[in-house]
Short mmCIF file of C-alpha atoms and ligand atoms in Angstrom, two decimals:
data_model
loop_
_atom_site.label_atom_id
_atom_site.label_comp_id
_atom_site.label_asym_id
_atom_site.label_seq_id
_atom_site.Cartn_x
_atom_site.Cartn_y
_atom_site.Cartn_z
CA MET A 1 6.69 -16.12 -51.14
CA ASN A 2 3.36 -17.15 -52.52
CA SER A 3 1.68 -13.93 -51.41
CA ARG A 4 1.94 -11.06 -53.87
CA PRO A 5 4.93 -8.75 -53.39
CA LEU A 6 4.03 -5.33 -52.00
CA ILE A 7 4.92 -1.77 -52.91
CA LEU A 8 4.85 0.93 -50.25
CA ALA A 9 3.65 4.29 -51.58
CA ILE A 10 4.27 7.36 -49.40
CA ASP A 11 2.60 10.60 -50.44
CA ASP A 12 0.92 13.31 -48.37
CA GLN A 13 -1.75 13.83 -51.05
CA GLU A 14 -4.43 11.18 -50.84
CA ASP A 15 -5.70 11.82 -54.41
CA GLN A 16 -2.18 11.10 -55.65
CA LEU A 17 -2.18 7.84 -53.71
CA ARG A 18 -5.56 6.86 -55.18
CA ALA A 19 -4.27 7.66 -58.65
CA LEU A 20 -1.28 5.41 -57.97
CA GLU A 21 -3.55 2.61 -56.79
CA GLU A 22 -5.58 2.87 -59.97
CA ALA A 23 -2.48 2.95 -62.12
CA LEU A 24 -1.02 -0.13 -60.46
CA ALA A 25 -4.23 -2.14 -60.16
CA PRO A 26 -3.51 -4.26 -63.27
CA CYS A 27 0.08 -5.03 -62.15
CA ASP A 28 1.09 -8.24 -60.41
CA PHE A 29 1.79 -6.75 -57.01
CA GLY A 30 -0.13 -5.15 -54.16
CA MET A 31 0.23 -1.71 -52.67
CA ILE A 32 0.18 -0.29 -49.14
CA THR A 33 -0.03 3.46 -48.68
CA ALA A 34 1.22 5.94 -46.10
CA THR A 35 0.50 9.66 -45.99
CA SER A 36 3.69 10.76 -44.26
CA GLY A 37 7.33 9.76 -43.98
CA ALA A 38 6.88 8.91 -40.29
CA GLN A 39 3.92 6.63 -41.01
CA GLY A 40 5.85 4.97 -43.83
CA ILE A 41 8.82 4.29 -41.54
CA GLU A 42 6.41 2.80 -38.96
CA ILE A 43 4.94 0.45 -41.58
CA LEU A 44 8.42 -0.57 -42.74
CA ARG A 45 9.19 -1.74 -39.26
CA ASP A 46 6.94 -4.81 -39.54
CA ARG A 47 6.66 -5.57 -43.24
CA GLU A 48 8.86 -6.20 -46.14
CA PHE A 49 8.35 -4.45 -49.49
CA ALA A 50 9.65 -4.99 -52.99
CA ALA A 51 10.01 -1.20 -53.52
CA ILE A 52 9.09 2.15 -52.00
CA LEU A 53 7.46 4.89 -54.03
CA LEU A 54 8.32 8.09 -52.24
CA ASP A 55 6.94 11.55 -52.95
CA VAL A 56 9.72 14.11 -52.70
CA GLN A 57 7.59 17.11 -51.73
CA MET A 58 5.95 16.45 -48.40
CA PRO A 59 5.46 18.73 -45.37
CA ASP A 60 7.29 17.99 -42.09
CA MET A 61 9.63 15.28 -43.41
CA ASP A 62 10.25 15.42 -47.14
CA GLY A 63 11.05 12.44 -49.35
CA PHE A 64 14.85 12.81 -49.11
CA GLU A 65 14.75 12.97 -45.31
CA THR A 66 12.41 9.97 -45.17
CA ALA A 67 14.81 8.06 -47.43
CA LEU A 68 17.74 8.87 -45.13
CA TRP A 69 15.74 7.61 -42.13
CA VAL A 70 14.86 4.42 -43.99
CA ARG A 71 18.50 3.71 -44.84
CA ALA A 72 19.57 4.62 -41.31
CA ARG A 73 17.39 1.72 -40.13
CA ASP A 74 19.35 -0.52 -42.47
CA ILE A 75 16.35 -1.14 -44.72
CA ARG A 76 17.71 -1.80 -48.20
CA THR A 77 14.40 -1.73 -50.10
CA PRO A 78 14.83 0.14 -53.44
CA ILE A 79 13.35 3.67 -53.38
CA VAL A 80 11.81 5.36 -56.40
CA PHE A 81 11.22 9.08 -55.92
CA LEU A 82 8.12 10.74 -57.35
CA THR A 83 8.48 14.43 -58.11
CA GLU A 84 6.72 17.19 -60.00
CA LYS A 85 9.71 19.42 -60.12
CA TYR A 86 11.99 19.29 -63.04
CA ALA A 87 15.16 17.81 -61.49
CA ASP A 88 18.39 19.64 -62.01
CA GLU A 89 21.57 17.67 -61.45
CA SER A 90 22.14 18.65 -57.79
CA PHE A 91 18.54 17.75 -57.03
CA ALA A 92 19.06 14.34 -58.61
CA MET A 93 22.34 13.88 -56.71
CA ARG A 94 20.59 14.59 -53.38
CA GLY A 95 18.09 11.91 -54.26
CA TYR A 96 20.71 9.30 -55.16
CA GLU A 97 22.72 10.13 -52.05
CA ALA A 98 19.58 9.55 -49.99
CA GLY A 99 19.37 6.09 -51.53
CA ALA A 100 17.18 6.47 -54.59
CA VAL A 101 17.37 3.95 -57.40
CA ASP A 102 15.21 5.99 -59.77
CA PHE A 103 13.08 9.12 -60.31
CA LEU A 104 9.63 9.26 -61.84
CA PHE A 105 7.98 12.52 -62.83
CA LYS A 106 4.40 13.53 -62.29
CA PRO A 107 1.99 13.28 -63.99
CA LEU A 108 2.81 9.59 -63.98
CA ASN A 109 2.52 7.36 -67.00
CA PRO A 110 0.86 4.15 -65.65
CA ASP A 111 2.62 1.89 -68.19
CA ILE A 112 6.09 3.23 -67.40
CA LEU A 113 5.32 3.09 -63.67
CA CYS A 114 4.16 -0.54 -63.91
CA ALA A 115 7.12 -1.53 -66.11
CA LYS A 116 9.70 0.06 -63.77
CA LEU A 117 8.16 -1.42 -60.65
CA SER A 118 7.88 -4.83 -62.32
CA VAL A 119 11.68 -4.85 -62.77
CA LEU A 120 12.14 -4.08 -59.07
CA VAL A 121 9.53 -6.66 -58.07
CA GLY A 122 11.27 -9.22 -60.29
CA LEU A 123 14.57 -8.48 -58.58
CA TYR A 124 12.89 -8.74 -55.20
CA ARG A 125 11.40 -12.12 -56.12
CA LYS A 126 14.80 -13.42 -57.26
CA GLN A 127 16.39 -12.23 -54.07
CA ARG A 128 13.70 -13.89 -51.93
CA GLU A 129 14.12 -17.12 -53.86
CA LEU A 130 17.84 -16.99 -53.20
CA GLU A 131 17.28 -16.32 -49.53
CA ILE A 132 14.90 -19.26 -49.25
CA LYS A 133 17.32 -21.49 -51.11
CA SER A 134 20.22 -20.58 -48.87
CA ALA A 135 18.01 -20.98 -45.79
CA LEU A 136 17.13 -24.47 -47.07
CA ILE A 137 20.78 -25.27 -47.63
CA ALA A 138 21.61 -24.01 -44.12
CA GLU A 139 18.77 -26.05 -42.67
CA ARG A 140 19.92 -29.16 -44.52
CA ALA A 141 23.50 -28.60 -43.31
CA GLU A 142 22.21 -28.13 -39.78
CA ARG A 143 20.13 -31.31 -40.02
CA ARG A 144 23.13 -33.24 -41.33
CA TYR A 145 25.26 -31.89 -38.55
CA ARG A 146 22.63 -32.87 -35.97
CA ASP A 147 22.26 -36.35 -37.48
CA LEU A 148 26.02 -36.69 -37.28
CA VAL A 149 26.15 -35.48 -33.69
CA GLU A 150 23.16 -37.55 -32.60
CA GLY A 151 24.72 -40.55 -34.32
CA ILE A 152 27.76 -40.62 -32.02
CA PRO A 153 26.72 -43.50 -29.78
CA ASN A 154 29.27 -43.17 -27.00
CA GLY A 155 29.69 -39.42 -26.97
CA ILE A 156 27.54 -36.59 -25.61
CA VAL A 157 27.80 -33.37 -27.59
CA TRP A 158 26.67 -30.31 -25.68
CA THR A 159 26.70 -26.53 -25.56
CA SER A 160 26.13 -24.09 -22.72
CA VAL A 161 26.07 -20.29 -22.71
CA VAL A 162 28.93 -19.06 -20.51
CA GLY A 163 27.53 -17.85 -17.19
CA SER A 164 24.10 -19.45 -17.62
CA GLY A 165 24.87 -22.64 -15.71
CA TYR A 166 22.54 -24.57 -18.03
CA PHE A 167 23.09 -26.68 -21.12
CA ASN A 168 21.26 -25.18 -24.09
CA TYR A 169 21.87 -28.24 -26.25
CA VAL A 170 22.62 -31.86 -25.34
CA SER A 171 22.71 -34.67 -27.91
CA ALA A 172 20.13 -37.44 -27.51
CA SER A 173 22.85 -39.99 -26.62
CA ALA A 174 23.12 -38.33 -23.18
CA GLU A 175 19.96 -40.10 -22.06
CA LYS A 176 21.17 -43.54 -23.09
CA ILE A 177 24.66 -43.08 -21.70
CA SER A 178 23.69 -41.56 -18.33
CA GLY A 179 20.17 -42.86 -17.75
CA PHE A 180 18.98 -39.29 -17.05
CA PRO A 181 16.33 -37.89 -19.43
CA LEU A 182 17.32 -34.95 -21.64
CA GLU A 183 14.97 -32.71 -19.64
CA ALA A 184 17.13 -33.33 -16.57
CA TRP A 185 20.29 -32.46 -18.53
CA LEU A 186 18.73 -29.28 -19.87
CA GLY A 187 16.74 -28.28 -16.79
CA THR A 188 19.27 -28.85 -13.98
CA ARG A 189 21.60 -26.00 -13.08
CA HIS A 190 25.24 -27.15 -13.32
CA PHE A 191 24.11 -30.66 -14.27
CA MET A 192 27.65 -32.10 -14.53
CA LEU A 193 28.63 -30.78 -11.11
CA ALA A 194 25.34 -31.87 -9.57
CA HIS A 195 25.86 -35.46 -10.76
CA SER A 196 29.62 -35.56 -10.42
CA HIS A 197 31.32 -38.36 -8.55
CA PRO A 198 32.16 -36.81 -5.14
CA GLU A 199 35.89 -37.24 -5.78
CA ASP A 200 35.67 -35.41 -9.12
CA VAL A 201 33.62 -32.35 -8.17
CA GLU A 202 36.84 -30.40 -7.75
CA VAL A 203 38.29 -31.57 -11.09
CA VAL A 204 35.16 -30.42 -12.94
CA GLY A 205 35.00 -27.09 -11.07
CA THR A 206 38.70 -26.37 -11.64
CA SER A 207 38.43 -27.22 -15.35
CA ILE A 208 35.59 -24.74 -15.79
CA SER A 209 37.49 -21.90 -14.12
CA GLU A 210 40.65 -22.85 -16.04
CA ILE A 211 38.96 -22.55 -19.42
CA LEU A 212 37.41 -19.22 -18.40
CA ILE A 213 40.72 -17.78 -17.20
CA THR A 214 43.04 -19.10 -19.89
CA GLY A 215 40.56 -19.43 -22.77
CA ARG A 216 42.40 -22.61 -23.71
CA ASP A 217 40.60 -25.87 -24.57
CA ILE A 218 40.39 -28.37 -21.75
CA ASP A 219 40.51 -32.13 -21.84
CA THR A 220 39.56 -33.89 -18.59
CA GLU A 221 38.69 -37.36 -17.41
CA HIS A 222 36.01 -37.36 -14.73
CA ARG A 223 33.20 -39.47 -13.31
CA LEU A 224 29.46 -38.96 -13.16
CA ILE A 225 27.05 -40.98 -11.07
CA LYS A 226 24.46 -42.41 -13.45
CA ALA A 227 20.73 -42.58 -12.77
CA ASP A 228 21.16 -46.23 -11.69
CA GLY A 229 23.89 -45.24 -9.24
CA LYS A 230 26.71 -46.76 -11.28
CA THR A 231 29.83 -44.84 -12.23
CA LEU A 232 30.19 -43.34 -15.69
CA TRP A 233 33.69 -42.36 -16.79
CA LEU A 234 33.75 -39.46 -19.24
CA ARG A 235 36.52 -37.83 -21.18
CA THR A 236 35.35 -34.29 -21.76
CA THR A 237 36.87 -31.84 -24.22
CA VAL A 238 35.60 -28.28 -24.07
CA ARG A 239 36.34 -25.06 -25.93
CA ILE A 240 34.83 -21.61 -25.75
CA ALA A 241 33.20 -20.20 -28.90
CA GLU A 242 32.99 -16.41 -29.21
CA LEU A 243 29.63 -15.56 -30.78
CA ALA A 244 28.22 -12.14 -31.77
CA ASN A 245 27.00 -11.14 -28.31
CA TYR A 246 27.71 -14.06 -26.03
CA ARG A 247 30.20 -16.82 -25.36
CA GLU A 248 29.39 -20.49 -25.45
CA TYR A 249 31.07 -23.63 -24.06
CA ARG A 250 31.09 -26.36 -26.68
CA GLY A 251 31.94 -29.79 -25.42
CA ILE A 252 32.00 -33.46 -26.19
CA SER A 253 31.99 -35.99 -23.37
CA VAL A 254 32.97 -39.48 -24.49
CA ASP A 255 31.98 -42.53 -22.44
CA ILE A 256 35.29 -44.21 -21.53
CA THR A 257 33.90 -46.46 -18.78
CA SER A 258 34.82 -49.76 -20.41
CA LEU A 259 38.28 -48.41 -21.24
CA LYS A 260 38.74 -47.41 -17.61
CA GLU A 261 37.54 -50.80 -16.38
CA THR A 262 39.96 -52.58 -18.70
CA GLU A 263 42.74 -50.27 -17.51
CA GLN A 264 41.83 -51.06 -13.90
CA SER A 265 41.77 -54.83 -14.41
CA LEU A 266 45.05 -54.63 -16.35
CA ARG A 267 46.59 -52.74 -13.46
CA GLU A 268 45.30 -55.39 -11.06
CA THR A 269 46.68 -58.16 -13.28
CA ILE A 270 50.07 -56.46 -13.34
CA ASP A 271 49.97 -56.06 -9.55
CA ILE A 272 49.06 -59.75 -9.12
CA ARG A 273 51.81 -60.76 -11.55
CA ASP A 274 54.42 -58.65 -9.73
CA GLU A 275 53.36 -60.04 -6.37
CA PHE A 276 53.39 -63.55 -7.80
CA LEU A 277 56.90 -63.07 -9.23
CA SER A 278 58.21 -62.00 -5.87
CA ILE A 279 56.46 -64.91 -4.09
CA ALA A 280 57.55 -67.44 -6.73
CA SER A 281 61.18 -66.38 -6.65
CA HIS A 282 61.11 -66.56 -2.86
CA GLU A 283 59.50 -70.01 -2.98
CA LEU A 284 62.04 -71.31 -5.49
CA LYS A 285 64.92 -69.92 -3.49
CA THR A 286 63.79 -71.51 -0.20
CA PRO A 287 64.81 -75.13 -1.04
CA ILE A 288 67.94 -73.99 -2.89
CA THR A 289 69.62 -72.44 0.17
CA PRO A 290 69.80 -75.66 2.27
CA LEU A 291 70.86 -77.57 -0.84
CA GLN A 292 73.74 -75.17 -1.39
CA LEU A 293 74.76 -75.48 2.26
CA GLN A 294 74.76 -79.28 1.97
CA ILE A 295 76.92 -79.19 -1.14
CA GLN A 296 79.35 -76.70 0.44
CA GLY A 297 79.58 -79.01 3.45
CA PHE A 298 80.36 -82.03 1.23
CA ARG A 299 82.95 -80.02 -0.74
CA ARG A 300 84.73 -78.90 2.44
CA LEU A 301 84.88 -82.48 3.70
CA SER A 302 86.04 -83.72 0.33
CA GLN A 303 88.81 -81.07 0.10
CA LYS A 304 90.06 -82.16 3.50
CA GLY A 305 89.84 -85.81 2.39
CA GLU A 306 87.38 -86.50 5.21
CA LEU A 307 84.29 -87.45 3.26
CA HIS A 308 84.79 -91.17 3.91
CA ARG A 309 84.75 -90.49 7.65
CA LEU A 310 81.07 -89.49 7.64
CA PRO A 311 78.95 -92.18 9.32
CA PRO A 312 76.57 -93.79 6.78
CA GLU A 313 73.47 -92.79 8.85
CA THR A 314 74.54 -89.11 8.80
CA LEU A 315 75.25 -89.29 5.10
CA ASN A 316 71.86 -90.89 4.46
CA ARG A 317 70.05 -88.29 6.53
CA MET A 318 71.83 -85.48 4.68
CA LEU A 319 70.95 -87.05 1.36
CA ASP A 320 67.31 -87.47 2.48
CA VAL A 321 67.11 -83.79 3.35
CA SER A 322 68.60 -82.90 -0.05
CA ALA A 323 66.13 -85.19 -1.82
CA THR A 324 63.24 -83.52 0.02
CA GLN A 325 64.46 -80.08 -1.09
CA ILE A 326 64.83 -81.29 -4.67
CA ASP A 327 61.30 -82.78 -4.53
CA SER A 328 59.89 -79.52 -3.30
CA LEU A 329 61.80 -77.59 -5.99
CA SER A 330 60.60 -79.91 -8.71
CA ARG A 331 56.99 -79.63 -7.45
CA LEU A 332 57.18 -75.84 -7.66
CA VAL A 333 58.59 -76.01 -11.18
CA HIS A 334 55.89 -78.49 -12.19
CA GLN A 335 53.18 -76.22 -10.81
CA LEU A 336 54.54 -73.34 -12.88
CA LEU A 337 54.66 -75.52 -15.97
CA ASP A 338 51.09 -76.69 -15.31
CA VAL A 339 49.84 -73.14 -15.05
CA SER A 340 51.31 -72.20 -18.42
CA ARG A 341 49.91 -75.45 -19.92
CA ILE A 342 46.45 -74.72 -18.49
CA LYS A 343 46.55 -71.16 -19.85
CA SER A 344 47.32 -72.42 -23.35
CA GLY A 345 44.83 -75.31 -23.07
CA ARG A 346 47.53 -77.94 -23.23
CA VAL A 347 46.60 -79.98 -20.17
CA HIS A 348 45.09 -83.32 -21.07
CA ILE A 349 44.19 -86.29 -18.99
CA ASP A 350 45.13 -89.83 -19.78
CA LEU A 351 42.39 -92.13 -18.46
CA SER A 352 43.17 -95.65 -17.38
CA ALA A 353 41.78 -98.18 -14.90
CA VAL A 354 42.72 -97.00 -11.42
CA ASP A 355 41.96 -98.24 -7.93
CA LEU A 356 41.47 -94.98 -6.03
CA SER A 357 41.76 -96.63 -2.58
CA HIS A 358 45.08 -98.06 -3.60
CA LEU A 359 46.25 -94.74 -5.05
CA ILE A 360 45.35 -92.85 -1.85
CA ARG A 361 47.25 -95.39 0.29
CA HIS A 362 50.28 -95.00 -1.94
CA VAL A 363 50.20 -91.17 -1.69
CA VAL A 364 49.89 -91.32 2.10
CA GLU A 365 52.82 -93.76 2.20
CA VAL A 366 55.01 -91.31 0.28
CA PHE A 367 54.01 -88.54 2.71
CA ARG A 368 54.90 -90.76 5.66
CA SER A 369 58.27 -91.74 4.19
CA ASN A 370 59.07 -88.04 3.68
CA PHE A 371 58.35 -87.38 7.37
CA ALA A 372 55.72 -84.87 6.26
CA LEU A 373 53.17 -86.63 8.43
CA GLU A 374 55.60 -87.30 11.25
CA SER A 375 53.85 -85.20 13.85
CA VAL A 376 50.33 -85.31 12.40
CA ASP A 377 47.62 -87.84 13.11
CA LEU A 378 46.08 -88.85 9.75
CA LYS A 379 42.91 -90.94 9.85
CA LEU A 380 42.04 -92.85 6.71
CA ASP A 381 38.53 -94.06 5.96
CA LEU A 382 38.75 -95.97 2.68
CA PRO A 383 36.98 -98.96 1.11
CA ASP A 384 39.24 -101.89 0.24
CA SER A 385 39.02 -100.93 -3.34
CA LEU A 386 37.22 -98.40 -5.53
CA ARG A 387 37.80 -98.84 -9.21
CA GLY A 388 37.18 -96.34 -11.94
CA LYS A 389 38.81 -94.58 -14.87
CA TRP A 390 41.01 -91.65 -14.03
CA ASP A 391 44.39 -90.14 -14.83
CA ALA A 392 46.48 -91.74 -12.06
CA THR A 393 49.33 -89.21 -12.12
CA ARG A 394 46.98 -86.23 -12.11
CA MET A 395 44.82 -87.73 -9.33
CA GLU A 396 47.97 -88.29 -7.31
CA GLN A 397 48.80 -84.61 -7.84
CA VAL A 398 45.31 -83.61 -6.58
CA LEU A 399 45.69 -85.69 -3.42
CA VAL A 400 49.19 -84.37 -2.77
CA ASN A 401 47.93 -80.77 -3.07
CA LEU A 402 45.01 -81.32 -0.69
CA LEU A 403 47.04 -83.27 1.87
CA ASP A 404 49.87 -80.78 1.65
CA ASN A 405 47.44 -77.93 2.41
CA ALA A 406 45.75 -79.86 5.24
CA ILE A 407 49.18 -80.35 6.84
CA LYS A 408 50.34 -76.79 6.11
CA TYR A 409 47.19 -75.02 7.34
CA GLY A 410 46.08 -77.73 9.82
CA MET A 411 47.93 -76.40 12.90
CA GLY A 412 49.27 -79.91 13.61
CA LYS A 413 45.77 -81.20 14.47
CA PRO A 414 44.35 -84.52 13.18
CA ILE A 415 43.48 -84.83 9.51
CA GLU A 416 40.82 -87.14 8.09
CA LEU A 417 40.84 -88.46 4.56
CA SER A 418 37.85 -90.47 3.40
CA LEU A 419 36.72 -92.11 0.17
CA ARG A 420 33.22 -93.41 -0.59
CA GLU A 421 31.25 -94.48 -3.58
CA VAL A 422 27.93 -92.60 -3.81
CA GLU A 423 25.54 -93.16 -6.71
CA GLY A 424 28.16 -94.03 -9.30
CA ARG A 425 30.60 -91.35 -8.16
CA ALA A 426 33.73 -91.40 -6.06
CA GLU A 427 33.56 -88.91 -3.19
CA ILE A 428 36.75 -87.83 -1.46
CA GLN A 429 36.90 -85.60 1.60
CA VAL A 430 40.00 -84.07 3.13
CA LEU A 431 39.22 -82.59 6.53
CA ASP A 432 41.43 -80.63 8.88
CA HIS A 433 40.96 -78.71 12.16
CA GLY A 434 43.28 -75.87 11.25
CA ILE A 435 43.07 -72.15 10.55
CA GLY A 436 40.02 -72.38 8.26
CA ILE A 437 38.99 -70.01 5.45
CA SER A 438 36.60 -67.07 5.68
CA VAL A 439 33.46 -67.23 3.52
CA GLU A 440 34.65 -64.26 1.37
CA ASP A 441 37.86 -66.14 0.51
CA GLN A 442 36.33 -69.55 -0.16
CA GLU A 443 35.63 -68.91 -3.83
CA ARG A 444 38.71 -66.94 -4.81
CA ILE A 445 41.29 -69.42 -3.41
CA PHE A 446 40.54 -71.64 -6.44
CA ARG A 447 41.76 -68.87 -8.74
CA ARG A 448 45.28 -68.46 -10.02
CA PHE A 449 47.77 -66.88 -7.57
CA GLU A 450 45.04 -66.29 -4.98
CA ARG A 451 45.97 -66.87 -1.36
CA ALA A 452 44.12 -66.15 1.88
CA VAL A 453 47.16 -66.12 4.15
CA SER A 454 50.16 -63.90 4.64
CA PRO A 455 53.31 -65.02 2.75
CA ASN A 456 55.25 -64.27 5.95
CA ASN A 457 53.38 -67.00 7.81
CA TYR A 458 52.81 -69.66 5.16
CA ARG A 459 54.85 -70.57 2.11
CA GLY A 460 53.11 -71.18 -1.19
CA MET A 461 52.38 -69.70 -4.62
CA GLY A 462 48.57 -69.89 -4.66
CA LEU A 463 48.58 -72.41 -7.51
CA GLY A 464 47.76 -75.77 -5.90
CA LEU A 465 43.97 -75.37 -5.70
CA TYR A 466 43.82 -73.73 -9.14
CA ILE A 467 45.59 -76.69 -10.73
CA THR A 468 43.53 -79.12 -8.63
CA GLN A 469 40.28 -77.57 -9.85
CA GLN A 470 41.41 -77.78 -13.50
CA ILE A 471 42.27 -81.47 -13.12
CA ILE A 472 38.93 -82.23 -11.45
CA ASP A 473 37.12 -80.32 -14.22
CA LEU A 474 38.89 -82.39 -16.86
CA HIS A 475 37.61 -85.51 -15.09
CA GLY A 476 34.05 -84.13 -15.18
CA GLY A 477 34.06 -83.77 -11.40
CA THR A 478 33.49 -81.02 -8.85
CA ILE A 479 35.45 -79.61 -5.93
CA SER A 480 34.10 -77.48 -3.10
CA VAL A 481 35.11 -76.30 0.32
CA GLU A 482 33.28 -75.84 3.60
CA SER A 483 35.14 -74.06 6.33
CA THR A 484 34.86 -72.08 9.54
CA PRO A 485 37.79 -69.82 10.39
CA GLY A 486 39.65 -71.13 13.41
CA GLN A 487 37.92 -74.50 13.28
CA GLY A 488 39.11 -76.11 10.07
CA SER A 489 38.17 -76.92 6.52
CA VAL A 490 36.84 -79.79 4.50
CA PHE A 491 37.55 -80.06 0.79
CA LYS A 492 35.03 -82.29 -1.04
CA LEU A 493 35.65 -83.92 -4.38
CA SER A 494 33.07 -85.74 -6.44
CA LEU A 495 34.23 -87.66 -9.51
CA PRO A 496 32.38 -89.84 -12.01
CA LEU A 497 33.74 -93.38 -11.94
CA ASP A 498 34.06 -93.41 -15.70
CA PRO A 499 34.32 -89.85 -17.09
P1 ADP B 1 49.17 -72.23 -1.58
O1 ADP B 1 48.84 -73.16 -0.47
O2 ADP B 1 50.44 -72.51 -2.28
O3 ADP B 1 49.05 -70.80 -1.15
P2 ADP B 1 46.74 -73.22 -2.85
O4 ADP B 1 46.19 -72.90 -4.19
O5 ADP B 1 46.94 -74.65 -2.53
O6 ADP B 1 48.06 -72.37 -2.74
O7 ADP B 1 45.77 -72.61 -1.78
C1 ADP B 1 45.31 -71.29 -1.94
C2 ADP B 1 45.00 -70.68 -0.59
O8 ADP B 1 43.88 -71.34 -0.03
C3 ADP B 1 46.07 -70.81 0.43
O9 ADP B 1 47.04 -69.79 0.31
C4 ADP B 1 45.30 -70.74 1.73
O10 ADP B 1 45.04 -69.37 2.03
C5 ADP B 1 43.98 -71.40 1.38
N1 ADP B 1 43.90 -72.80 1.79
C6 ADP B 1 44.05 -73.89 1.01
N2 ADP B 1 43.86 -75.02 1.73
C7 ADP B 1 43.57 -74.63 2.98
C8 ADP B 1 43.26 -75.34 4.20
N3 ADP B 1 43.23 -76.66 4.25
N4 ADP B 1 43.01 -74.60 5.31
C9 ADP B 1 43.06 -73.26 5.27
N5 ADP B 1 43.33 -72.53 4.14
C10 ADP B 1 43.59 -73.22 3.03
#
């Protein structure tokens, strides 16, 4: 734009061209000359001109023919014909039809020539300015669009010419999201397929053929394997854009990995909840059935007026069995209540002076009176007394849970319960020689609803250890397990004497 606009002068007579050069020397534009129509057309191929001065009378290809050739090449540069002949109307019409904007007659008047060309040069300048302005606007719009696209942090915007197998544009976010550099995205044939999760290769392939066959947009969820080997979930939407002489896929692939992970863990939670509900209802029903049978039995006897004939020992035994069932029912209900209290942070401990040796003896006594330890050898190793500050009811609950498990999973073999004071802490161990727990399960059994045994073989809701751990935590203590499958387990508690 800063260089001077040019005029192309085509005339077969060199003296005429020189005269033109002289005449236009003072004007604010340069001039290129050609001595034939063919040469002029050749020059027009590579350069742009503000106007063409075209001699009408030339051998081989005259001015009108040259003009028609120029227009046929879609060159819109204004043409001014130079002629010596006096133009009649049909002559003028031929010129205008060939694309002339004006006629000038020889001999030329330099002032008129300069003035006429200046108007055309002025128009040319305006048009160039407009072109530059609109190119600037387009460039700005493009930059804004790119900024916008590059600014999408969790989405990869891309394009690919149909049939090429390569991306021709990929937004910068691709690198951050996938870990692969942009060069890999742009330089790898069928990048998405090449890095597809093995199970999704088919999904991606089918989607591509689907969009080609139907022309309809596609929307697919699929996985890529990232540079670090982890899985990247993408939701890709693609459409085909029809351009002047090719077709292009335009797509956006949004990173939905965290969404997928949440979905997965929600599904797992729902599965755990459903399994828990079925286990819990089974557990609650188990003590109810014998209770119902007992009551039916009593009612039958009462209807026959025979209740008084039951020997007191039988009656007592029946009532003992019922009490045991009610105890077990109430323990299950309390566990459920505890879980909901723990979840809402409503479990508190009430510390008071407690003798832990005494408390353990009391718990064992209750177990013995309930016949739970009838066929099990329980060894106690306790000091006479070990005083500290704890929540007596909650500590009792902890001991019941651990002893209950040692009996349940202990295969009837001896159980050892010991208490010691070590460096200002009370250490309790509950040891059994039962089924044991595999290393993989040792951590998860302390979580809610987690069990490491089949519900067909062992009753339970998977809540005892979870609640136990919460209570120990509230006392500022720790609980751990050591176990060898088939040989037994030892649960170790360590509690500060005064939390
Ligand atoms: P529940 O016994 O009701 O299933 P718990 O939370 O008390 O629930 O225990 C969770 C799981 O830990 C049990 O299902 C069992 O698999 C395992 N477990 C607990 N105590 C023992 C033990 N002494 N020996 C073997 N496995 C045990």
